[in-house]
Short mmCIF file of C-alpha atoms in Angstrom, two decimals:
data_model
loop_
_atom_site.label_atom_id
_atom_site.label_comp_id
_atom_site.label_asym_id
_atom_site.label_seq_id
_atom_site.Cartn_x
_atom_site.Cartn_y
_atom_site.Cartn_z
CA MET T 1 152.50 48.98 108.50
CA SER T 2 155.04 50.31 110.48
CA PRO T 3 155.03 53.70 111.88
CA LEU T 4 159.17 53.45 112.52
CA LYS T 5 161.31 55.22 109.38
CA PHE T 6 165.30 54.44 109.31
CA ASP T 7 166.69 55.24 106.14
CA VAL T 8 170.94 54.59 105.47
CA HIS T 9 171.81 56.99 103.08
CA ALA T 10 175.47 57.15 103.39
CA ALA T 11 178.49 54.94 104.43
CA SER T 12 182.15 55.49 105.54
CA SER T 13 184.84 54.74 103.06
CA GLU T 14 187.57 54.33 105.67
CA PHE T 15 185.16 52.01 107.52
CA ALA T 16 182.69 49.28 105.16
CA ALA T 17 180.30 49.07 108.34
CA ALA T 18 180.03 52.80 109.82
CA ARG T 19 176.94 54.52 108.15
CA LEU T 20 175.16 58.03 108.34
CA GLY T 21 171.20 56.62 109.04
CA ARG T 22 167.79 59.19 109.91
CA LEU T 23 166.23 57.23 111.96
CA SER T 24 161.84 59.10 111.79
CA ILE T 25 158.13 58.34 113.66
CA SER T 26 155.13 58.53 111.53
CA LYS T 27 152.25 59.39 113.59
CA ALA T 28 149.79 56.70 113.26
CA ASP T 29 145.56 55.44 114.51
CA GLN T 30 145.80 51.70 116.10
CA HIS T 31 146.59 50.42 112.74
CA GLY T 32 149.29 51.99 111.15
CA THR T 33 147.60 53.30 108.50
CA ASP T 34 147.14 57.40 108.11
CA GLN T 35 150.38 58.05 108.59
CA THR T 36 150.68 62.07 108.53
CA GLY T 37 153.52 64.28 110.14
CA THR T 38 156.47 63.33 111.75
CA LYS T 39 157.88 63.58 115.03
CA ARG T 40 161.41 64.58 115.37
CA VAL T 41 163.63 62.99 113.95
CA ILE T 42 167.26 61.68 114.37
CA GLU T 43 170.46 61.90 112.58
CA THR T 44 172.44 58.21 113.34
CA PRO T 45 175.50 57.61 114.51
CA GLY T 46 172.90 59.29 117.52
CA CYS T 47 171.64 59.36 120.78
CA PHE T 48 168.15 58.80 122.70
CA MET T 49 168.56 60.57 126.03
CA ASN T 50 167.69 58.29 128.74
CA SER T 51 164.93 59.48 131.81
CA ILE T 52 164.64 58.39 135.56
CA LYS T 53 161.02 58.29 135.82
CA GLY T 54 160.21 59.98 132.58
CA SER T 55 162.59 62.71 133.97
CA VAL T 56 165.80 63.99 131.98
CA PRO T 57 167.48 64.12 134.91
CA HIS T 58 169.20 68.13 135.95
CA LEU T 59 166.55 69.71 132.61
CA THR T 60 164.18 70.69 133.28
CA PRO T 61 161.72 71.06 130.65
CA ASP T 62 162.31 73.85 128.76
CA ASN T 63 166.47 72.50 129.11
CA LEU T 64 165.38 69.14 127.96
CA ARG T 65 163.74 70.96 124.18
CA LEU T 66 167.16 73.21 123.43
CA GLN T 67 168.99 70.18 122.97
CA ASP T 68 169.44 68.71 120.05
CA TYR T 69 168.15 65.20 120.68
CA GLY T 70 164.91 63.53 119.08
CA GLY T 71 164.55 60.86 121.16
CA ILE T 72 163.67 59.87 124.99
CA SER T 73 164.16 56.25 126.21
CA VAL T 74 161.83 55.48 129.64
CA PHE T 75 161.93 52.61 131.14
CA LEU T 76 158.32 49.84 132.77
CA GLU T 77 160.97 49.73 136.24
CA GLN T 78 161.09 53.74 137.59
CA ILE T 79 157.43 54.03 136.19
CA LEU T 80 155.05 51.41 136.29
CA GLN T 81 152.98 51.82 138.98
CA ALA T 82 151.55 49.31 141.48
CA GLU T 83 148.47 49.11 140.20
CA GLN T 84 148.44 49.37 136.68
CA PRO T 85 147.46 47.80 134.50
CA ALA T 86 144.35 48.03 136.41
CA SER T 87 144.25 51.07 137.22
CA PHE T 88 143.98 51.60 133.34
CA SER T 89 140.77 51.82 133.14
CA LYS T 90 140.50 54.86 134.81
CA TRP T 91 143.03 57.43 132.03
CA PRO T 92 141.34 58.19 128.93
CA SER T 93 141.29 55.43 126.22
CA ALA T 94 144.26 55.63 123.43
CA SER T 95 141.82 54.42 120.75
CA SER T 96 139.64 57.06 121.31
CA SER T 97 141.33 60.23 122.46
CA GLY T 98 144.54 59.97 121.55
CA PHE T 99 145.98 59.69 125.12
CA THR T 100 149.38 58.06 125.80
CA LEU T 101 153.18 57.87 127.73
CA SER T 102 154.18 60.17 125.93
CA ASP T 103 150.89 62.94 126.54
CA PHE T 104 151.64 61.98 130.19
CA LEU T 105 155.20 62.85 130.29
CA HIS T 106 154.45 65.69 128.21
CA LEU T 107 156.51 64.68 125.87
CA GLN T 108 154.23 64.55 122.84
CA ASP T 109 157.99 66.19 120.70
CA LEU T 110 159.96 63.75 121.62
CA ILE T 111 160.13 60.20 119.48
CA LEU T 112 159.42 57.70 122.60
CA PHE T 113 161.68 54.92 123.53
CA CYS T 114 160.03 51.88 126.39
CA ASP T 115 162.16 48.74 127.70
CA LEU T 116 161.76 47.16 130.64
CA ARG T 117 164.94 47.97 132.95
CA ASP T 118 167.91 50.79 132.56
CA PHE T 119 170.16 49.14 131.27
CA SER T 120 172.55 51.60 132.20
CA LEU T 121 172.57 51.27 135.60
CA PHE T 122 171.91 47.40 135.24
CA SER T 123 174.17 44.09 135.71
CA PRO T 124 173.81 40.90 135.41
CA GLY T 125 174.07 39.33 139.21
CA SER T 126 173.89 42.16 140.60
CA SER T 127 170.50 41.54 141.92
CA LYS T 128 168.87 38.88 143.78
CA LEU T 129 165.36 39.06 141.57
CA GLY T 130 165.97 35.55 140.87
CA SER T 131 165.01 33.44 137.55
CA ASN T 132 162.43 34.00 134.38
CA THR T 133 160.21 31.77 134.07
CA ASP T 134 157.69 31.11 130.98
CA ARG T 135 154.84 32.94 132.27
CA HIS T 136 156.41 36.14 134.10
CA VAL T 137 159.76 38.59 134.09
CA LEU T 138 160.86 40.09 137.65
CA LEU T 139 161.01 43.41 137.70
CA SER T 140 162.47 45.45 139.95
CA THR T 141 159.52 49.08 140.13
CA LEU T 142 160.09 51.21 142.45
CA LYS T 143 157.34 48.94 145.26
CA GLY T 144 159.62 46.15 145.02
CA VAL T 145 160.45 42.98 143.25
CA ARG T 146 157.08 42.44 141.00
CA GLN T 147 155.84 39.64 138.40
CA LEU T 148 154.81 41.28 135.03
CA THR T 149 153.19 38.35 132.51
CA LEU T 150 152.69 38.43 129.64
CA ASP T 151 148.87 39.74 129.68
CA GLU T 152 150.13 42.21 131.48
CA TYR T 153 153.18 43.84 128.73
CA LEU T 154 150.42 43.28 126.13
CA GLN T 155 147.85 46.10 128.53
CA ILE T 156 150.70 48.28 128.92
CA ALA T 157 151.78 48.82 125.41
CA ARG T 158 147.74 48.96 124.63
CA GLN T 159 148.00 51.94 126.44
CA TYR T 160 151.12 53.12 126.60
CA ARG T 161 151.80 53.21 123.17
CA PRO T 162 155.69 55.00 123.55
CA ASP T 163 156.62 55.21 119.93
CA ILE T 164 159.36 52.57 120.11
CA MET T 165 158.54 49.65 122.35
CA VAL T 166 160.98 46.91 122.85
CA SER T 167 159.87 43.27 123.11
CA LEU T 168 159.39 41.01 126.87
CA THR T 169 162.78 39.64 126.89
CA ASP T 170 163.77 36.96 129.83
CA HIS T 171 167.12 38.82 130.39
CA ILE T 172 169.92 37.14 132.75
CA THR T 173 169.64 38.39 136.58
CA GLU T 174 170.96 35.73 138.55
CA THR T 175 174.65 35.42 137.78
CA LYS T 176 177.28 37.18 135.62
CA GLU T 177 179.12 34.22 133.81
CA PRO T 178 174.90 31.64 132.82
CA GLY T 179 176.36 28.60 131.31
CA GLN T 180 175.07 28.22 127.52
CA LYS T 181 172.44 25.90 128.86
CA ARG T 182 170.88 28.62 130.40
CA VAL T 183 171.57 31.43 127.24
CA ARG T 184 169.74 29.64 125.10
CA LYS T 185 166.71 28.93 127.09
CA SER T 186 166.68 32.37 127.77
CA THR T 187 166.97 32.96 123.70
CA ASP T 188 164.32 30.17 122.90
CA ARG T 189 162.16 32.36 125.16
CA THR T 190 162.07 35.67 124.13
CA LEU T 191 162.26 34.84 120.79
CA ARG T 192 158.26 32.97 121.37
CA TRP T 193 157.61 36.26 122.97
CA LEU T 194 158.73 37.67 120.09
CA ASP T 195 156.08 36.11 117.84
CA GLN T 196 153.54 36.96 120.13
CA ILE T 197 153.84 40.37 120.10
CA LEU T 198 153.82 40.83 116.82
CA LEU T 199 150.06 38.29 115.78
CA GLU T 200 149.15 41.34 118.26
CA ARG T 201 150.66 44.07 117.48
CA GLN T 202 148.26 43.37 114.67
CA GLY T 203 145.09 42.60 116.33
CA GLU T 204 145.92 38.69 116.22
CA ASP T 205 145.30 36.49 118.61
CA GLY T 206 148.96 35.48 119.89
CA ARG T 207 148.05 33.83 123.38
CA VAL T 208 145.46 31.93 122.19
CA GLU T 209 148.04 28.03 122.12
CA ASP T 210 149.24 29.53 125.95
CA ARG T 211 145.46 29.42 126.37
CA ARG T 212 144.89 26.10 124.95
CA LYS T 213 147.97 24.83 127.38
CA GLU T 214 146.49 26.28 130.20
CA GLU T 215 142.41 24.85 129.40
CA GLU T 216 144.96 21.58 129.29
CA LYS T 217 146.96 21.84 132.50
CA LYS T 218 143.50 22.96 134.34
CA ARG T 219 141.38 19.86 133.14
CA LYS T 220 144.09 17.62 134.24
CA LYS T 221 143.78 18.74 137.15
CA ASP T 222 140.54 18.63 137.38
CA LYS T 223 140.91 15.17 136.64
CA LYS T 224 143.29 14.29 139.01
CA GLU T 225 140.94 15.83 141.79
CA GLN T 226 137.66 13.78 140.73
CA ARG T 227 139.90 10.58 140.64
CA ARG T 228 141.00 11.12 143.75
CA LYS T 229 137.17 11.07 146.33
CA MET T 230 136.40 8.08 143.70
CA THR T 231 135.61 4.27 145.23
CA LYS T 232 138.04 2.13 143.97
CA GLU T 233 135.05 0.36 141.67
CA GLN T 234 134.30 3.73 140.37
CA LEU T 235 138.00 4.02 139.00
CA GLN T 236 137.90 0.34 137.82
CA GLN T 237 134.25 1.29 136.08
CA GLN T 238 136.19 4.60 134.59
CA GLU T 239 139.23 2.49 133.48
CA ASP T 240 137.32 0.30 131.87
CA GLU T 241 135.11 2.10 130.07
CA GLN T 242 138.96 4.10 128.66
CA ASP T 243 137.86 6.92 127.79
CA PRO T 244 140.09 8.52 125.76
CA GLY T 245 139.14 12.16 126.60
CA SER T 246 137.84 14.83 124.44
CA SER T 247 139.93 17.07 122.41
CA ILE T 248 140.92 21.36 123.73
CA ASP T 249 139.65 23.44 121.47
CA VAL T 250 140.64 26.54 122.49
CA GLN T 251 138.67 29.67 120.37
CA PRO T 252 141.19 32.39 119.11
CA VAL T 253 139.94 36.02 120.28
CA THR T 254 139.52 39.51 118.91
CA THR T 255 142.40 42.01 120.03
CA GLU T 256 143.06 45.69 120.33
CA PRO T 257 145.70 45.84 117.60
CA TRP T 258 148.60 48.49 118.04
CA ALA T 259 150.59 48.76 114.68
CA ASP T 260 150.90 52.60 115.37
CA VAL T 261 154.01 51.49 118.10
CA ALA T 262 157.33 49.48 116.56
CA VAL T 263 158.51 47.33 118.12
CA PHE T 264 162.76 46.31 119.39
CA ALA T 265 164.38 43.04 119.91
CA HIS T 266 166.50 42.19 122.00
CA VAL T 267 169.24 39.90 120.35
CA GLN T 268 170.96 37.24 123.05
CA GLY T 269 174.08 35.75 123.37
CA SER T 270 175.99 36.16 126.57
CA HIS T 271 179.01 35.36 125.87
CA TYR T 272 178.82 32.06 123.75
CA GLU T 273 179.47 33.32 119.93
CA GLU T 274 177.18 30.38 118.36
CA GLU T 275 174.60 31.70 119.92
CA ARG T 276 174.76 35.04 119.92
CA ILE T 277 175.21 34.40 115.30
CA TRP T 278 171.91 31.87 116.40
CA SER T 279 169.83 34.68 117.61
CA ALA T 280 170.67 36.99 115.35
CA GLU T 281 169.84 35.57 112.38
CA GLU T 282 166.08 34.41 114.30
CA THR T 283 165.33 37.81 115.57
CA ALA T 284 166.72 38.97 111.78
CA LYS T 285 163.98 36.78 110.61
CA ARG T 286 160.96 38.56 111.59
CA ASP T 287 159.60 40.49 109.48
CA GLY T 288 157.73 43.13 111.78
CA VAL T 289 160.80 43.25 113.85
CA ASP T 290 161.44 47.87 113.17
CA GLY T 291 165.11 47.57 115.06
CA PHE T 292 167.37 45.39 117.53
CA ILE T 293 169.62 46.26 120.75
CA VAL T 294 172.35 44.79 121.15
CA ASP T 295 174.01 45.10 124.87
CA ALA T 296 177.04 45.04 126.29
CA ASN T 297 177.53 45.26 130.16
CA ALA T 298 177.02 42.02 130.50
CA LEU T 299 179.96 41.26 128.09
CA THR T 300 181.31 44.20 130.43
CA ILE T 301 181.79 42.23 132.96
CA THR T 302 182.91 38.58 131.65
CA SER T 303 185.25 39.70 129.20
CA PRO T 304 188.20 42.67 128.04
CA LYS T 305 185.97 45.14 126.50
CA ASP T 306 188.40 44.25 123.37
CA GLU T 307 186.59 40.62 123.09
CA SER T 308 183.55 42.54 124.21
CA LEU T 309 182.97 45.19 120.75
CA LYS T 310 183.99 41.41 119.33
CA PHE T 311 181.11 40.30 120.54
CA ILE T 312 179.06 43.25 119.48
CA GLN T 313 180.70 42.90 116.23
CA VAL T 314 179.17 39.44 115.87
CA SER T 315 175.65 40.21 116.32
CA ILE T 316 175.63 42.87 114.01
CA GLU T 317 176.91 41.18 111.07
CA CYS T 318 174.59 38.64 111.36
CA LEU T 319 171.92 41.19 111.26
CA PRO T 320 169.84 43.00 108.53
CA ALA T 321 171.67 46.08 107.04
CA LEU T 322 168.47 47.91 106.68
CA LYS T 323 167.12 48.78 110.51
CA PRO T 324 168.53 50.30 113.02
CA ARG T 325 170.52 48.95 116.37
CA PHE T 326 171.04 50.17 119.47
CA ILE T 327 173.47 49.09 121.60
CA TYR T 328 173.69 49.27 125.37
CA GLY T 329 175.89 49.77 127.49
CA ILE T 330 178.57 51.56 125.08
CA HIS T 331 178.98 55.11 126.95
CA THR T 332 182.67 56.33 126.66
CA PRO T 333 183.60 58.32 123.58
CA GLU T 334 186.45 56.48 122.24
CA ASP T 335 184.11 53.43 122.61
CA VAL T 336 181.43 54.68 121.13
CA LEU T 337 183.63 55.46 118.36
CA LYS T 338 185.19 51.90 117.73
CA ALA T 339 181.21 50.82 118.60
CA VAL T 340 180.42 53.32 115.15
CA ALA T 341 183.34 51.64 112.93
CA LEU T 342 181.33 48.15 113.66
CA GLY T 343 177.75 49.93 112.46
CA ALA T 344 175.86 50.99 115.66
CA ASP T 345 173.38 53.86 115.30
CA LEU T 346 172.21 54.52 118.36
CA PHE T 347 173.08 55.48 121.95
CA ASP T 348 171.85 56.74 125.12
CA THR T 349 173.55 59.21 127.00
CA SER T 350 174.45 57.43 130.55
CA TYR T 351 178.11 59.39 130.03
CA PRO T 352 177.11 62.82 129.86
CA TYR T 353 175.11 61.85 133.45
CA GLN T 354 177.60 60.25 134.61
CA LEU T 355 180.18 63.05 134.94
CA THR T 356 177.73 65.84 135.85
CA GLU T 357 176.93 63.44 138.75
CA ASP T 358 180.69 63.26 139.69
CA GLY T 359 181.36 67.75 139.32
CA LYS T 360 182.83 67.03 136.08
CA ALA T 361 182.78 69.60 133.16
CA SER T 362 183.57 67.88 129.39
CA LEU T 363 186.41 69.59 127.19
CA TYR T 364 186.94 66.51 125.19
CA TYR T 365 186.00 67.59 121.35
CA PHE T 366 186.04 64.81 118.30
CA GLY T 367 188.41 66.63 114.75
CA GLU T 368 189.73 70.01 114.02
CA ASN T 369 189.96 71.61 117.57
CA PRO T 370 187.25 74.46 117.92
CA TYR T 371 187.79 75.69 121.07
CA PRO T 372 191.62 76.88 120.58
CA THR T 373 191.23 79.59 123.07
CA ALA T 374 189.54 78.08 125.98
CA THR T 375 191.46 77.18 129.53
CA SER T 376 192.84 74.59 129.80
CA PRO T 377 192.86 72.25 133.85
CA ASN T 378 194.96 71.99 135.62
CA MET T 379 197.24 68.70 134.93
CA ASN T 380 198.88 68.34 138.57
CA ASP T 381 196.10 68.25 140.18
CA SER T 382 194.48 64.56 139.72
CA SER T 383 190.98 65.07 140.28
CA SER T 384 190.63 66.33 136.44
CA ASN T 385 192.79 65.94 133.17
CA ASN T 386 192.28 67.27 129.51
CA ARG T 387 188.72 65.74 128.38
CA TRP T 388 187.17 67.15 131.37
CA ILE T 389 187.80 69.34 134.88
CA ASN T 390 186.11 68.46 138.26
CA LEU T 391 183.67 71.30 139.30
CA TRP T 392 184.06 70.46 142.60
CA ASP T 393 188.42 71.56 143.35
CA GLU T 394 189.11 73.87 144.59
CA GLU T 395 191.63 75.89 141.80
CA HIS T 396 188.18 76.79 140.34
CA LYS T 397 186.93 78.87 142.96
CA ASP T 398 188.71 82.24 141.61
CA ASN T 399 188.61 80.90 138.02
CA PHE T 400 186.40 83.72 136.24
CA VAL T 401 186.56 81.48 133.35
CA PRO T 402 183.78 79.93 131.65
CA ILE T 403 183.31 75.73 131.53
CA LEU T 404 184.40 75.90 127.92
CA GLU T 405 184.99 79.16 126.25
CA GLY T 406 183.47 79.26 123.30
CA CYS T 407 181.21 76.49 124.36
CA GLU T 408 177.30 77.24 123.07
CA CYS T 409 175.14 76.37 125.49
CA CYS T 410 172.95 77.84 128.10
CA ALA T 411 175.94 77.32 130.72
CA CYS T 412 179.01 79.34 129.01
CA LYS T 413 177.55 80.78 125.80
CA GLY T 414 178.40 84.80 126.83
CA GLY T 415 180.30 83.22 130.06
CA ARG T 416 177.38 83.97 131.86
CA HIS T 417 178.45 81.37 134.40
CA THR T 418 181.73 80.74 135.61
CA ARG T 419 183.87 78.00 136.84
CA ALA T 420 183.76 79.86 140.27
CA TYR T 421 180.41 80.58 140.02
CA ILE T 422 179.54 76.57 139.09
CA ASN T 423 182.17 75.71 141.96
CA HIS T 424 180.16 78.01 144.77
CA LEU T 425 177.47 75.81 143.65
CA LEU T 426 178.45 72.62 143.99
CA LYS T 427 179.42 73.56 148.41
CA ALA T 428 176.51 76.12 148.87
CA HIS T 429 174.42 72.17 147.58
CA GLU T 430 172.10 74.51 144.75
CA MET T 431 170.33 72.34 142.75
CA LEU T 432 170.93 74.80 139.72
CA ALA T 433 175.07 73.56 139.77
CA THR T 434 173.71 70.22 138.23
CA VAL T 435 171.08 72.11 136.09
CA LEU T 436 174.32 73.74 134.75
CA LEU T 437 176.56 70.65 134.43
CA MET T 438 173.80 68.72 132.92
CA SER T 439 173.22 71.20 129.71
CA HIS T 440 176.70 71.50 129.49
CA ASN T 441 177.90 67.83 129.18
CA MET T 442 174.90 66.90 127.15
CA TYR T 443 175.72 70.71 124.64
CA GLN T 444 179.12 68.75 124.51
CA TYR T 445 178.03 64.85 124.05
CA SER T 446 175.27 66.38 121.23
CA LYS T 447 178.37 68.18 118.82
CA PHE T 448 180.42 65.06 119.70
CA PHE T 449 178.10 62.31 117.95
CA SER T 450 177.46 65.21 115.06
CA ALA T 451 181.26 66.03 114.51
CA VAL T 452 181.28 62.18 114.76
CA ARG T 453 178.13 62.24 111.29
CA GLU T 454 180.57 64.40 109.73
CA SER T 455 183.81 62.85 109.67
CA VAL T 456 181.33 59.81 108.05
CA LYS T 457 180.36 61.69 105.51
CA ALA T 458 183.77 62.96 104.81
CA GLY T 459 185.45 59.76 105.10
CA THR T 460 187.80 61.24 107.77
CA LEU T 461 186.68 59.64 110.92
CA LYS T 462 190.04 56.61 111.06
CA ARG T 463 191.94 60.07 111.74
CA TYR T 464 189.80 61.25 113.89
CA THR T 465 189.26 58.47 115.90
CA GLU T 466 192.94 58.61 116.21
CA ALA T 467 193.66 62.15 116.66
CA PHE T 468 191.01 61.24 119.56
CA GLN T 469 192.52 59.00 121.56
CA ASP T 470 196.67 60.17 121.11
CA THR T 471 194.73 63.29 123.00
CA PHE T 472 192.20 62.61 124.90
CA GLY T 473 193.26 58.95 126.25
CA VAL T 474 191.27 56.19 128.18
CA GLU T 475 188.13 57.36 130.85
CA PRO T 476 189.40 56.32 133.69
CA THR T 477 186.95 53.78 135.79
CA ARG T 478 184.85 55.37 137.32
CA THR T 479 184.89 54.00 141.15
CA GLY T 480 181.81 55.66 142.97
CA GLU T 481 184.57 57.57 145.73
CA LYS T 482 183.09 61.24 145.74
CA HIS T 483 185.65 63.86 145.83
CA PRO T 484 186.66 65.49 149.68
CA ALA T 485 184.85 68.90 148.87
CA GLN T 486 181.30 66.80 148.33
CA ILE T 487 181.77 64.90 151.47
CA ALA T 488 182.23 67.81 153.11
CA VAL T 489 179.41 69.54 151.59
CA GLU T 490 177.14 66.13 152.27
CA THR T 491 178.44 65.03 155.35
CA SER T 492 177.23 69.27 156.74
CA LEU T 493 173.72 68.71 155.05
CA ALA T 494 173.51 65.02 157.06
CA ARG T 495 174.49 66.68 160.01
CA ARG T 496 172.00 69.51 159.87
CA ASN T 497 169.12 67.28 159.10
CA GLN T 498 170.01 65.41 161.98
CA ARG T 499 169.85 68.02 164.61
CA LEU T 500 166.38 69.39 163.07
CA ASP T 501 165.17 65.08 163.66
CA GLY T 502 165.89 66.04 166.74
CA ALA T 503 169.24 63.94 166.77
CA GLU T 504 171.62 64.45 169.57
CA PRO T 505 175.06 66.54 168.68
CA THR T 506 177.26 63.42 169.98
CA GLU T 507 175.01 61.79 167.61
CA VAL T 508 175.82 63.39 165.57
CA GLU T 509 179.70 63.50 166.12
CA THR T 510 179.92 59.83 165.82
CA ILE T 511 177.91 58.65 162.78
CA GLY T 512 179.69 59.05 159.22
CA THR T 513 183.39 59.10 160.78
CA ASP T 514 186.09 56.89 157.69
CA ASP T 515 189.37 56.54 158.87
CA LYS T 516 190.65 59.07 157.99
CA GLY T 517 189.36 62.11 160.05
CA LEU T 518 186.09 62.90 157.04
CA LYS T 519 182.25 62.91 157.69
CA ARG T 520 180.90 61.49 155.21
CA PRO T 521 176.75 60.69 155.33
CA LYS T 522 175.19 57.40 157.26
CA ASP T 523 174.93 55.32 154.26
CA GLU T 524 171.98 52.04 154.57
CA THR T 525 173.53 49.84 156.81
CA GLU T 526 173.83 52.52 159.76
CA VAL T 527 170.60 53.87 159.01
CA ILE T 528 169.45 50.07 159.59
CA LYS T 529 171.34 50.02 162.21
CA GLU T 530 170.09 52.98 164.45
CA SER T 531 166.48 52.18 163.42
CA LYS T 532 166.88 48.14 165.17
CA LYS T 533 168.18 50.31 168.38
CA ILE T 534 165.24 52.93 167.84
CA LYS T 535 162.67 50.24 167.91
CA THR T 536 164.84 47.62 171.43
CA ALA T 537 165.30 51.20 173.56
CA GLU T 538 160.34 51.53 172.27
CA SER T 539 160.67 47.94 172.98
CA GLY T 540 162.36 46.86 176.34
CA THR T 541 163.64 43.93 174.65
CA ASP T 542 167.11 43.10 175.50
CA ILE T 543 169.52 41.99 171.92
CA GLU T 544 172.78 42.44 171.36
CA GLN T 545 174.25 45.41 169.41
CA ASP T 546 175.55 45.96 167.06
CA THR T 547 179.37 46.57 166.39
CA PRO T 548 179.18 50.06 163.87
#
């Protein structure tokens, strides 16, 4: 019996697919029985908080629990240590004492969702991981690229015991635009792993056929080696005997069940509509699957956004109505609204994190304006707009008002932290600046989803969606360029660090100057070039120097 419960309790009167739901996880033993108590509940449409290495960026544990989110996502690429799963023998046993990844990360009161990699930071073709095989997938971990086999995945699932574990998936990482043959191969491989994982979760041997094939391959190899060492007479005698060989009989083994973990499965298909339909229908046939993931990241690379949403709709329409759908790659408010209208239930918090990294604070809202007295941004400043302000802007250094007047987040409530103060913290490179910004942006994102749920219930989703688009427009494309004030602060810090490391002043002045005369921190290429120069000087070897 699965510990996950998902109830759809209302539907939109305007969009047939939009719905309200409630996802909860019951505490259960490894057999999925004795379910007592419930962790935090996630109201849908809703979010899982994104983490980096098991921690939500810029939020302390106290601030984290003030947020109106019931779950958190963690990723194996970021938390899996080099010696794991071998070192799990040093962990307390999950089945006896209940020590799990939730205990390790001190997140026992949140619904813990675990996938292989963070798809908000990953895009196909951007990595040189190579191709997966039938035996393993490739992960880019903190210690470099490593292979993760199905056996290792099962060991991790049994020890980590997250509330929700995503099935092993053959993600196409080697190219942006895979051919249809590669896409079908990826889907077949993913479904085969999914069947094995669902058997293992119930304590059955899902790898008996794999072991039989491995044994057959080993026998063929041994037989080939024996024939290589035989004389002609022995070979002739063997052929005369015409020994058909004995059949390979591999007995199933008893495995430890982990039915207290819900399993989500990826829906594949890339940008081929027929492949998406086939993948969704085949995955939906597996009754043991508790939820589905539709990844939009790969689609946004090869297709325009509107076309990507059509592919998402194709997948969702083939999935069961009573199971949750988690959408990867949809982050901005206007895209979330479109996905909700298609029947999406779950998203992540990548958007408020990206705003925080850029020094921006949310001003947007959904529905009736709850902040009528809020100070509007200076629209003459190109780095701000009516959906967020950039607190790196010089105009805020003497702006002694809260980020958003009327906001109840810990940064704004009571006017305790002003825009001028956060502008000062950013320029002083103080950690508190991003703590306050992240708290505010996460709070506003949760209020946005709360308002979306209310509009679905009230039948005003369509009207408010159109009003949102008219008021706030479309999110500007994130280019990755930094604000000039941020560049100046980071350059100053880089120069200070170089002085502390004993770098020559002339070297500090030269490094990191762009065409406009602004200083910027050294990038990875410059660091490598400097390292080569140092090694060359130490060895006394003359090599051709790279031109900076």
